[in-house]
Amino acid sequence: MKSTLPHWIKHFLCFSCVLLGQSTILATPLSLSKAQQLAIAQSSELKSLESKCFNQSELAIAKGQLDDPKLILGTMNVPVNSFTFNQEPMTQVQVGVMQKFPRGRTLRYLYLQQSDLSTVIAQEYQLMRLEVLRKVRLSWLMLAYALEQKRIILREKSIFRHLVKVSESMLANNKAQQKDVIRAQLELATLDNRLYSVDQQMDVAKADLARWIGEHNAGNADLSLPLRLGSVLPLMTLQQSILRHPILSIEQAKIASAKAGIKLAEQQYKPGVDVSVVYGFRQGKNMDNSNRPDFISAMLVVDLPVFWKNRQNRGLQASLAQLEASEQDRVIHYRDLKEKLSRTYAMWRQQRKSDWLYRKHLIPMAKQYANATMAVYRNAQTDFPTLARAYVRELDVELEGIRAVMERETSRIELLYLEGK
């Protein structure tokens, strides 16, 4: 059975379905996990380090190779009275090659030194990856925190609008005073000012997040507290994890590079060699009318490391000092990481207790007190300032509670960074 719909209606319906499907895709909320993947994929910092690492790897291979041989072309013993090549028996046209061989195993240790520097950049890439993840998580958290604050303030604002109506109604019945209405309106205006501050926090957090995932994706983030970051590992496990942190891996690669530098400096006490082979073409005849034979020459030039006091010795001492500096830098960074881990873990434990206290006791008690005060106020058994303070206190306790969640999640993000995730 053929369709009776006109063609233009079919096209319109198809086009509408396509647009509807695209809008559905665009409206799909972006999760934190997807945002992290997106930030890693789009990070120019990581792409730059990746190119630098490849550059250093290729440079290490190039540094470990022999220099190109040199071609020797020339003439020798050409008579100046005729400038001919067959007049004198020692006149030659020379062709040869010369090759330079560095001292000892210089090329091997030069390659190892440069290769270790490539490892340094590779670990800097891993460190930057952790930094990107950390900044995305913190920006996401700050945006979710600001959004939760706004939700709480807007809910409290509706309560104060109701309080304005209640105070106006009681004023009409001579059960309240004009100052009660003014106080309610003042608290309402104060909430508007708090909203302005929270909106500013949201704009800043959204700009920070957009730096890594783009404005459109930042505006489409699926925000909620707490974040889904997984459970925290025991402190002893985390202490073992920091030993594999990229910060320490960078210093370990620098130590390896410094050790290769020491070996490289030791090679300078050994002689270097230049080898050349030259073939000399001769023209003309000998006294017995025979052709003059060609000449071949070989030469060995040796570098003699005799001025070692202010050259090789100084270079070796500099390399030893570089190794000592790198080892001390690793100790410093390990102590810093260990101290930061202990401090952050202790903060996380206390913040977890504070969050539990707010959720289980303080927030329910503040709500209960505000509701009880409202009931008493309706019966004209308390004044409006007491009622206003009760609801302001409820707002403050809720905001403090959500701040406790934010601080706990901040510590969790820092622990993930220290864990290397």
GROMACS .gro file of C-alpha atoms in nm:
model
  421
    1MET     CA    1   0.000   0.000   0.000
    2LYS     CA    2   0.150   0.330  -0.108
    3SER     CA    3   0.178   0.621   0.133
    4THR     CA    4  -0.057   0.911   0.066
    5LEU     CA    5   0.166   1.174   0.240
    6PRO     CA    6   0.306   1.443   0.010
    7HIS     CA    7   0.680   1.439  -0.044
    8TRP     CA    8   0.739   1.771   0.130
    9ILE     CA    9   0.574   1.643   0.450
   10LYS     CA   10   0.797   1.331   0.442
   11HIS     CA   11   1.108   1.548   0.406
   12PHE     CA   12   0.993   1.776   0.688
   13LEU     CA   13   0.931   1.482   0.921
   14CYS     CA   14   1.270   1.327   0.841
   15PHE     CA   15   1.447   1.660   0.893
   16SER     CA   16   1.265   1.710   1.224
   17CYS     CA   17   1.371   1.363   1.343
   18VAL     CA   18   1.734   1.439   1.259
   19LEU     CA   19   1.725   1.769   1.447
   20LEU     CA   20   1.552   1.607   1.742
   21GLY     CA   21   1.816   1.333   1.751
   22GLN     CA   22   2.099   1.586   1.737
   23SER     CA   23   1.945   1.796   2.014
   24THR     CA   24   1.912   1.483   2.227
   25ILE     CA   25   2.281   1.405   2.174
   26LEU     CA   26   2.387   1.760   2.252
   27ALA     CA   27   2.171   1.768   2.563
   28THR     CA   28   2.331   1.453   2.708
   29PRO     CA   29   2.493   1.554   3.039
   30LEU     CA   30   2.869   1.521   3.056
   31SER     CA   31   2.999   1.303   3.339
   32LEU     CA   32   3.319   1.374   3.532
   33SER     CA   33   3.479   1.060   3.388
   34LYS     CA   34   3.409   1.176   3.033
   35ALA     CA   35   3.530   1.527   3.117
   36GLN     CA   36   3.861   1.385   3.239
   37GLN     CA   37   3.906   1.184   2.921
   38LEU     CA   38   3.820   1.490   2.714
   39ALA     CA   39   4.068   1.710   2.901
   40ILE     CA   40   4.348   1.456   2.852
   41ALA     CA   41   4.271   1.427   2.479
   42GLN     CA   42   4.256   1.805   2.426
   43SER     CA   43   4.546   1.912   2.649
   44SER     CA   44   4.801   2.112   2.450
   45GLU     CA   45   5.043   2.075   2.740
   46LEU     CA   46   5.043   1.697   2.703
   47LYS     CA   47   5.076   1.715   2.325
   48SER     CA   48   5.373   1.949   2.365
   49LEU     CA   49   5.548   1.717   2.611
   50GLU     CA   50   5.477   1.420   2.388
   51SER     CA   51   5.653   1.596   2.098
   52LYS     CA   52   5.942   1.700   2.324
   53CYS     CA   53   5.983   1.342   2.442
   54PHE     CA   54   5.995   1.214   2.084
   55ASN     CA   55   6.242   1.491   1.997
   56GLN     CA   56   6.472   1.398   2.286
   57SER     CA   57   6.452   1.025   2.203
   58GLU     CA   58   6.557   1.090   1.845
   59LEU     CA   59   6.829   1.328   1.960
   60ALA     CA   60   6.968   1.063   2.196
   61ILE     CA   61   7.007   0.819   1.907
   62ALA     CA   62   7.170   1.086   1.691
   63LYS     CA   63   7.412   1.186   1.968
   64GLY     CA   64   7.529   0.825   2.004
   65GLN     CA   65   7.652   0.794   1.646
   66LEU     CA   66   7.994   0.854   1.496
   67ASP     CA   67   8.054   1.180   1.316
   68ASP     CA   68   8.033   1.161   0.938
   69PRO     CA   69   8.369   1.084   0.772
   70LYS     CA   70   8.544   1.372   0.597
   71LEU     CA   71   8.646   1.362   0.233
   72ILE     CA   72   9.000   1.478   0.155
   73LEU     CA   73   9.069   1.631  -0.189
   74GLY     CA   74   9.386   1.816  -0.281
   75THR     CA   75   9.710   1.840  -0.465
   76MET     CA   76  10.064   1.806  -0.330
   77ASN     CA   77  10.407   1.932  -0.444
   78VAL     CA   78  10.286   2.110  -0.757
   79PRO     CA   79  10.578   2.302  -0.920
   80VAL     CA   80  10.509   2.676  -0.932
   81ASN     CA   81  10.716   2.736  -1.246
   82SER     CA   82  10.486   2.530  -1.469
   83PHE     CA   83  10.191   2.414  -1.256
   84THR     CA   84  10.201   2.079  -1.437
   85PHE     CA   85  10.143   1.742  -1.271
   86ASN     CA   86  10.403   1.538  -1.463
   87GLN     CA   87  10.712   1.755  -1.421
   88GLU     CA   88  10.814   1.655  -1.068
   89PRO     CA   89  10.802   1.297  -0.937
   90MET     CA   90  10.648   1.398  -0.602
   91THR     CA   91  10.353   1.589  -0.749
   92GLN     CA   92  10.025   1.421  -0.655
   93VAL     CA   93   9.650   1.457  -0.679
   94GLN     CA   94   9.520   1.326  -0.348
   95VAL     CA   95   9.183   1.169  -0.258
   96GLY     CA   96   9.115   1.032   0.087
   97VAL     CA   97   8.883   0.998   0.386
   98MET     CA   98   8.925   1.087   0.751
   99GLN     CA   99   8.722   0.949   1.044
  100LYS     CA  100   8.714   1.077   1.401
  101PHE     CA  101   8.671   0.828   1.689
  102PRO     CA  102   8.578   0.990   2.022
  103ARG     CA  103   8.755   0.912   2.347
  104GLY     CA  104   8.683   0.573   2.502
  105ARG     CA  105   8.307   0.487   2.513
  106THR     CA  106   8.199   0.848   2.483
  107LEU     CA  107   7.924   0.771   2.233
  108ARG     CA  108   7.764   0.503   2.451
  109TYR     CA  109   7.747   0.722   2.762
  110LEU     CA  110   7.640   1.024   2.561
  111TYR     CA  111   7.349   0.817   2.430
  112LEU     CA  112   7.260   0.696   2.780
  113GLN     CA  113   7.272   1.050   2.918
  114GLN     CA  114   7.043   1.185   2.647
  115SER     CA  115   6.814   0.882   2.671
  116ASP     CA  116   6.771   0.943   3.045
  117LEU     CA  117   6.677   1.302   2.968
  118SER     CA  118   6.411   1.160   2.737
  119THR     CA  119   6.283   0.959   3.035
  120VAL     CA  120   6.270   1.282   3.235
  121ILE     CA  121   6.035   1.435   2.977
  122ALA     CA  122   5.828   1.115   2.966
  123GLN     CA  123   5.778   1.140   3.342
  124GLU     CA  124   5.701   1.512   3.309
  125TYR     CA  125   5.423   1.403   3.073
  126GLN     CA  126   5.284   1.172   3.341
  127LEU     CA  127   5.310   1.450   3.599
  128MET     CA  128   5.129   1.694   3.371
  129ARG     CA  129   4.859   1.433   3.314
  130LEU     CA  130   4.804   1.414   3.689
  131GLU     CA  131   4.797   1.795   3.706
  132VAL     CA  132   4.535   1.813   3.432
  133LEU     CA  133   4.317   1.554   3.607
  134ARG     CA  134   4.359   1.735   3.937
  135LYS     CA  135   4.262   2.073   3.793
  136VAL     CA  136   3.960   1.931   3.609
  137ARG     CA  137   3.839   1.759   3.926
  138LEU     CA  138   3.888   2.071   4.138
  139SER     CA  139   3.712   2.294   3.885
  140TRP     CA  140   3.429   2.040   3.859
  141LEU     CA  141   3.404   2.028   4.238
  142MET     CA  142   3.398   2.407   4.275
  143LEU     CA  143   3.124   2.433   4.012
  144ALA     CA  144   2.917   2.159   4.179
  145TYR     CA  145   2.973   2.323   4.518
  146ALA     CA  146   2.856   2.662   4.392
  147LEU     CA  147   2.551   2.502   4.228
  148GLU     CA  148   2.459   2.325   4.553
  149GLN     CA  149   2.499   2.651   4.744
  150LYS     CA  150   2.266   2.821   4.499
  151ARG     CA  151   2.009   2.545   4.534
  152ILE     CA  152   2.012   2.580   4.915
  153ILE     CA  153   1.988   2.960   4.905
  154LEU     CA  154   1.702   2.954   4.653
  155ARG     CA  155   1.511   2.712   4.872
  156GLU     CA  156   1.571   2.931   5.175
  157LYS     CA  157   1.467   3.234   4.972
  158SER     CA  158   1.126   3.079   4.909
  159ILE     CA  159   1.095   3.027   5.286
  160PHE     CA  160   1.171   3.394   5.353
  161ARG     CA  161   0.919   3.498   5.090
  162HIS     CA  162   0.669   3.297   5.291
  163LEU     CA  163   0.791   3.469   5.609
  164VAL     CA  164   0.724   3.808   5.450
  165LYS     CA  165   0.369   3.701   5.373
  166VAL     CA  166   0.325   3.559   5.724
  167SER     CA  167   0.453   3.878   5.886
  168GLU     CA  168   0.231   4.094   5.665
  169SER     CA  169  -0.070   3.877   5.752
  170MET     CA  170   0.002   3.895   6.122
  171LEU     CA  171   0.058   4.270   6.093
  172ALA     CA  172  -0.287   4.304   5.936
  173ASN     CA  173  -0.429   4.116   6.236
  174ASN     CA  174  -0.230   4.331   6.483
  175LYS     CA  175  -0.024   4.029   6.588
  176ALA     CA  176   0.305   4.167   6.452
  177GLN     CA  177   0.485   4.496   6.407
  178GLN     CA  178   0.596   4.682   6.096
  179LYS     CA  179   0.958   4.619   6.185
  180ASP     CA  180   0.894   4.244   6.150
  181VAL     CA  181   0.791   4.292   5.787
  182ILE     CA  182   1.096   4.510   5.724
  183ARG     CA  183   1.322   4.251   5.890
  184ALA     CA  184   1.182   3.976   5.666
  185GLN     CA  185   1.235   4.190   5.357
  186LEU     CA  186   1.591   4.267   5.474
  187GLU     CA  187   1.673   3.899   5.512
  188LEU     CA  188   1.527   3.836   5.167
  189ALA     CA  189   1.750   4.106   5.015
  190THR     CA  190   2.050   3.960   5.200
  191LEU     CA  191   1.983   3.627   5.032
  192ASP     CA  192   1.984   3.801   4.693
  193ASN     CA  193   2.330   3.936   4.775
  194ARG     CA  194   2.447   3.585   4.866
  195LEU     CA  195   2.316   3.462   4.532
  196TYR     CA  196   2.522   3.725   4.350
  197SER     CA  197   2.833   3.598   4.528
  198VAL     CA  198   2.751   3.235   4.444
  199ASP     CA  199   2.686   3.324   4.079
  200GLN     CA  200   3.030   3.483   4.069
  201GLN     CA  201   3.183   3.163   4.208
  202MET     CA  202   2.998   2.962   3.944
  203ASP     CA  203   3.127   3.184   3.663
  204VAL     CA  204   3.485   3.152   3.786
  205ALA     CA  205   3.460   2.774   3.830
  206LYS     CA  206   3.296   2.734   3.490
  207ALA     CA  207   3.573   2.939   3.327
  208ASP     CA  208   3.835   2.721   3.497
  209LEU     CA  209   3.662   2.406   3.376
  210ALA     CA  210   3.615   2.545   3.024
  211ARG     CA  211   3.993   2.596   3.009
  212TRP     CA  212   4.027   2.217   2.990
  213ILE     CA  213   3.710   2.085   2.824
  214GLY     CA  214   3.563   2.382   2.635
  215GLU     CA  215   3.278   2.623   2.716
  216HIS     CA  216   3.003   2.405   2.567
  217ASN     CA  217   3.106   2.097   2.764
  218ALA     CA  218   3.152   2.298   3.083
  219GLY     CA  219   2.796   2.427   3.047
  220ASN     CA  220   2.669   2.072   2.995
  221ALA     CA  221   2.835   1.918   3.302
  222ASP     CA  222   2.632   1.675   3.513
  223LEU     CA  223   2.706   1.828   3.854
  224SER     CA  224   2.630   1.673   4.189
  225LEU     CA  225   2.788   1.628   4.531
  226PRO     CA  226   2.959   1.418   4.645
  227LEU     CA  227   3.176   1.331   4.347
  228ARG     CA  228   3.222   0.966   4.250
  229LEU     CA  229   3.593   0.932   4.309
  230GLY     CA  230   3.608   0.587   4.467
  231SER     CA  231   3.723   0.482   4.810
  232VAL     CA  232   4.040   0.606   4.981
  233LEU     CA  233   4.324   0.357   5.020
  234PRO     CA  234   4.486   0.296   5.360
  235LEU     CA  235   4.762   0.536   5.457
  236MET     CA  236   5.038   0.272   5.438
  237THR     CA  237   4.933   0.181   5.085
  238LEU     CA  238   4.938   0.545   4.983
  239GLN     CA  239   5.285   0.583   5.136
  240GLN     CA  240   5.405   0.308   4.905
  241SER     CA  241   5.228   0.472   4.609
  242ILE     CA  242   5.416   0.800   4.640
  243LEU     CA  243   5.742   0.611   4.579
  244ARG     CA  244   5.616   0.566   4.221
  245HIS     CA  245   5.494   0.924   4.184
  246PRO     CA  246   5.613   1.099   3.863
  247ILE     CA  247   5.781   1.371   4.070
  248LEU     CA  248   6.018   1.111   4.215
  249SER     CA  249   6.048   0.930   3.881
  250ILE     CA  250   6.166   1.257   3.724
  251GLU     CA  251   6.438   1.291   3.986
  252GLN     CA  252   6.535   0.924   3.947
  253ALA     CA  253   6.579   0.976   3.572
  254LYS     CA  254   6.789   1.286   3.644
  255ILE     CA  255   7.006   1.077   3.876
  256ALA     CA  256   7.054   0.818   3.602
  257SER     CA  257   7.145   1.095   3.358
  258ALA     CA  258   7.395   1.239   3.608
  259LYS     CA  259   7.557   0.895   3.652
  260ALA     CA  260   7.592   0.865   3.276
  261GLY     CA  261   7.743   1.215   3.284
  262ILE     CA  262   8.006   1.093   3.530
  263LYS     CA  263   8.094   0.801   3.303
  264LEU     CA  264   8.107   1.044   3.013
  265ALA     CA  265   8.347   1.270   3.204
  266GLU     CA  266   8.570   0.971   3.286
  267GLN     CA  267   8.603   0.894   2.914
  268GLN     CA  268   8.777   1.228   2.868
  269TYR     CA  269   9.086   1.088   3.039
  270LYS     CA  270   9.124   0.845   2.747
  271PRO     CA  271   9.279   0.939   2.410
  272GLY     CA  272   9.069   1.014   2.106
  273VAL     CA  273   9.177   0.906   1.758
  274ASP     CA  274   9.154   1.052   1.409
  275VAL     CA  275   9.231   0.808   1.126
  276SER     CA  276   9.288   0.916   0.768
  277VAL     CA  277   9.374   0.725   0.449
  278VAL     CA  278   9.487   0.917   0.138
  279TYR     CA  279   9.553   0.789  -0.215
  280GLY     CA  280   9.790   0.997  -0.425
  281PHE     CA  281   9.770   0.987  -0.807
  282ARG     CA  282  10.099   1.063  -0.996
  283GLN     CA  283  10.155   1.143  -1.359
  284GLY     CA  284  10.467   1.135  -1.582
  285LYS     CA  285  10.749   0.885  -1.645
  286ASN     CA  286  11.047   0.767  -1.445
  287MET     CA  287  11.405   0.783  -1.579
  288ASP     CA  288  11.362   0.433  -1.723
  289ASN     CA  289  11.047   0.543  -1.904
  290SER     CA  290  10.820   0.347  -1.665
  291ASN     CA  291  10.502   0.501  -1.525
  292ARG     CA  292  10.535   0.661  -1.187
  293PRO     CA  293  10.352   0.451  -0.922
  294ASP     CA  294  10.074   0.605  -0.713
  295PHE     CA  295  10.119   0.666  -0.340
  296ILE     CA  296   9.894   0.565  -0.050
  297SER     CA  297   9.924   0.728   0.291
  298ALA     CA  298   9.769   0.647   0.627
  299MET     CA  299   9.776   0.871   0.932
  300LEU     CA  300   9.676   0.827   1.293
  301VAL     CA  301   9.620   1.140   1.506
  302VAL     CA  302   9.581   1.085   1.880
  303ASP     CA  303   9.442   1.331   2.137
  304LEU     CA  304   9.671   1.329   2.439
  305PRO     CA  305   9.486   1.416   2.764
  306VAL     CA  306   9.786   1.576   2.932
  307PHE     CA  307   9.622   1.898   3.055
  308TRP     CA  308   9.381   1.711   3.281
  309LYS     CA  309   9.414   1.924   3.594
  310ASN     CA  310   9.186   2.210   3.485
  311ARG     CA  311   8.997   2.022   3.216
  312GLN     CA  312   8.914   1.657   3.282
  313ASN     CA  313   8.934   1.691   3.660
  314ARG     CA  314   8.704   1.993   3.663
  315GLY     CA  315   8.457   1.826   3.431
  316LEU     CA  316   8.444   1.514   3.649
  317GLN     CA  317   8.395   1.717   3.967
  318ALA     CA  318   8.111   1.908   3.800
  319SER     CA  319   7.943   1.580   3.705
  320LEU     CA  320   7.981   1.446   4.060
  321ALA     CA  321   7.828   1.765   4.199
  322GLN     CA  322   7.535   1.731   3.955
  323LEU     CA  323   7.472   1.377   4.081
  324GLU     CA  324   7.477   1.493   4.442
  325ALA     CA  325   7.232   1.773   4.362
  326SER     CA  326   6.995   1.534   4.185
  327GLU     CA  327   7.003   1.287   4.474
  328GLN     CA  328   6.930   1.562   4.725
  329ASP     CA  329   6.645   1.692   4.508
  330ARG     CA  330   6.490   1.347   4.516
  331VAL     CA  331   6.515   1.339   4.896
  332ILE     CA  332   6.355   1.684   4.917
  333HIS     CA  333   6.066   1.591   4.690
  334TYR     CA  334   6.009   1.262   4.872
  335ARG     CA  335   5.989   1.443   5.205
  336ASP     CA  336   5.753   1.700   5.056
  337LEU     CA  337   5.525   1.429   4.914
  338LYS     CA  338   5.530   1.232   5.239
  339GLU     CA  339   5.448   1.543   5.443
  340LYS     CA  340   5.169   1.643   5.206
  341LEU     CA  341   5.025   1.290   5.215
  342SER     CA  342   5.021   1.277   5.596
  343ARG     CA  343   4.867   1.623   5.622
  344THR     CA  344   4.605   1.564   5.351
  345TYR     CA  345   4.509   1.222   5.486
  346ALA     CA  346   4.463   1.364   5.837
  347MET     CA  347   4.249   1.647   5.697
  348TRP     CA  348   4.039   1.400   5.498
  349ARG     CA  349   3.970   1.189   5.807
  350GLN     CA  350   3.858   1.490   6.011
  351GLN     CA  351   3.652   1.633   5.724
  352ARG     CA  352   3.478   1.297   5.684
  353LYS     CA  353   3.377   1.312   6.052
  354SER     CA  354   3.259   1.672   6.012
  355ASP     CA  355   3.049   1.579   5.708
  356TRP     CA  356   2.888   1.294   5.902
  357LEU     CA  357   2.812   1.526   6.195
  358TYR     CA  358   2.642   1.782   5.972
  359ARG     CA  359   2.435   1.521   5.784
  360LYS     CA  360   2.325   1.319   6.085
  361HIS     CA  361   2.284   1.584   6.354
  362LEU     CA  362   2.345   1.952   6.285
  363ILE     CA  363   2.134   1.998   5.969
  364PRO     CA  364   1.832   1.797   6.097
  365MET     CA  365   1.847   1.980   6.431
  366ALA     CA  366   1.864   2.321   6.260
  367LYS     CA  367   1.560   2.234   6.046
  368GLN     CA  368   1.372   2.107   6.349
  369TYR     CA  369   1.452   2.422   6.545
  370ALA     CA  370   1.341   2.649   6.259
  371ASN     CA  371   1.010   2.463   6.219
  372ALA     CA  372   0.946   2.468   6.594
  373THR     CA  373   1.019   2.841   6.607
  374MET     CA  374   0.772   2.902   6.322
  375ALA     CA  375   0.500   2.715   6.513
  376VAL     CA  376   0.569   2.920   6.824
  377TYR     CA  377   0.570   3.243   6.623
  378ARG     CA  378   0.230   3.165   6.470
  379ASN     CA  379   0.095   3.137   6.822
  380ALA     CA  380   0.246   3.478   6.906
  381GLN     CA  381   0.471   3.323   7.169
  382THR     CA  382   0.799   3.461   7.030
  383ASP     CA  383   0.913   3.760   6.830
  384PHE     CA  384   1.008   3.779   6.462
  385PRO     CA  385   1.384   3.837   6.513
  386THR     CA  386   1.402   3.501   6.691
  387LEU     CA  387   1.220   3.337   6.399
  388ALA     CA  388   1.448   3.508   6.144
  389ARG     CA  389   1.758   3.399   6.333
  390ALA     CA  390   1.630   3.041   6.338
  391TYR     CA  391   1.595   3.028   5.959
  392VAL     CA  392   1.921   3.215   5.900
  393ARG     CA  393   2.088   2.966   6.129
  394GLU     CA  394   1.933   2.680   5.930
  395LEU     CA  395   2.073   2.832   5.610
  396ASP     CA  396   2.417   2.879   5.761
  397VAL     CA  397   2.428   2.523   5.893
  398GLU     CA  398   2.329   2.381   5.553
  399LEU     CA  399   2.591   2.590   5.377
  400GLU     CA  400   2.851   2.484   5.632
  401GLY     CA  401   2.747   2.123   5.575
  402ILE     CA  402   2.789   2.143   5.200
  403ARG     CA  403   3.123   2.319   5.257
  404ALA     CA  404   3.231   2.023   5.470
  405VAL     CA  405   3.147   1.795   5.176
  406MET     CA  406   3.345   2.019   4.941
  407GLU     CA  407   3.650   2.022   5.171
  408ARG     CA  408   3.636   1.642   5.209
  409GLU     CA  409   3.619   1.599   4.831
  410THR     CA  410   3.906   1.845   4.785
  411SER     CA  411   4.123   1.632   5.012
  412ARG     CA  412   4.012   1.323   4.821
  413ILE     CA  413   4.123   1.483   4.494
  414GLU     CA  414   4.462   1.565   4.646
  415LEU     CA  415   4.496   1.204   4.768
  416LEU     CA  416   4.422   1.079   4.416
  417TYR     CA  417   4.697   1.308   4.286
  418LEU     CA  418   4.943   1.173   4.542
  419GLU     CA  419   4.834   0.817   4.458
  420GLY     CA  420   4.919   0.886   4.094
  421LYS     CA  421   4.564   0.859   3.959
   0.00000   0.00000   0.00000
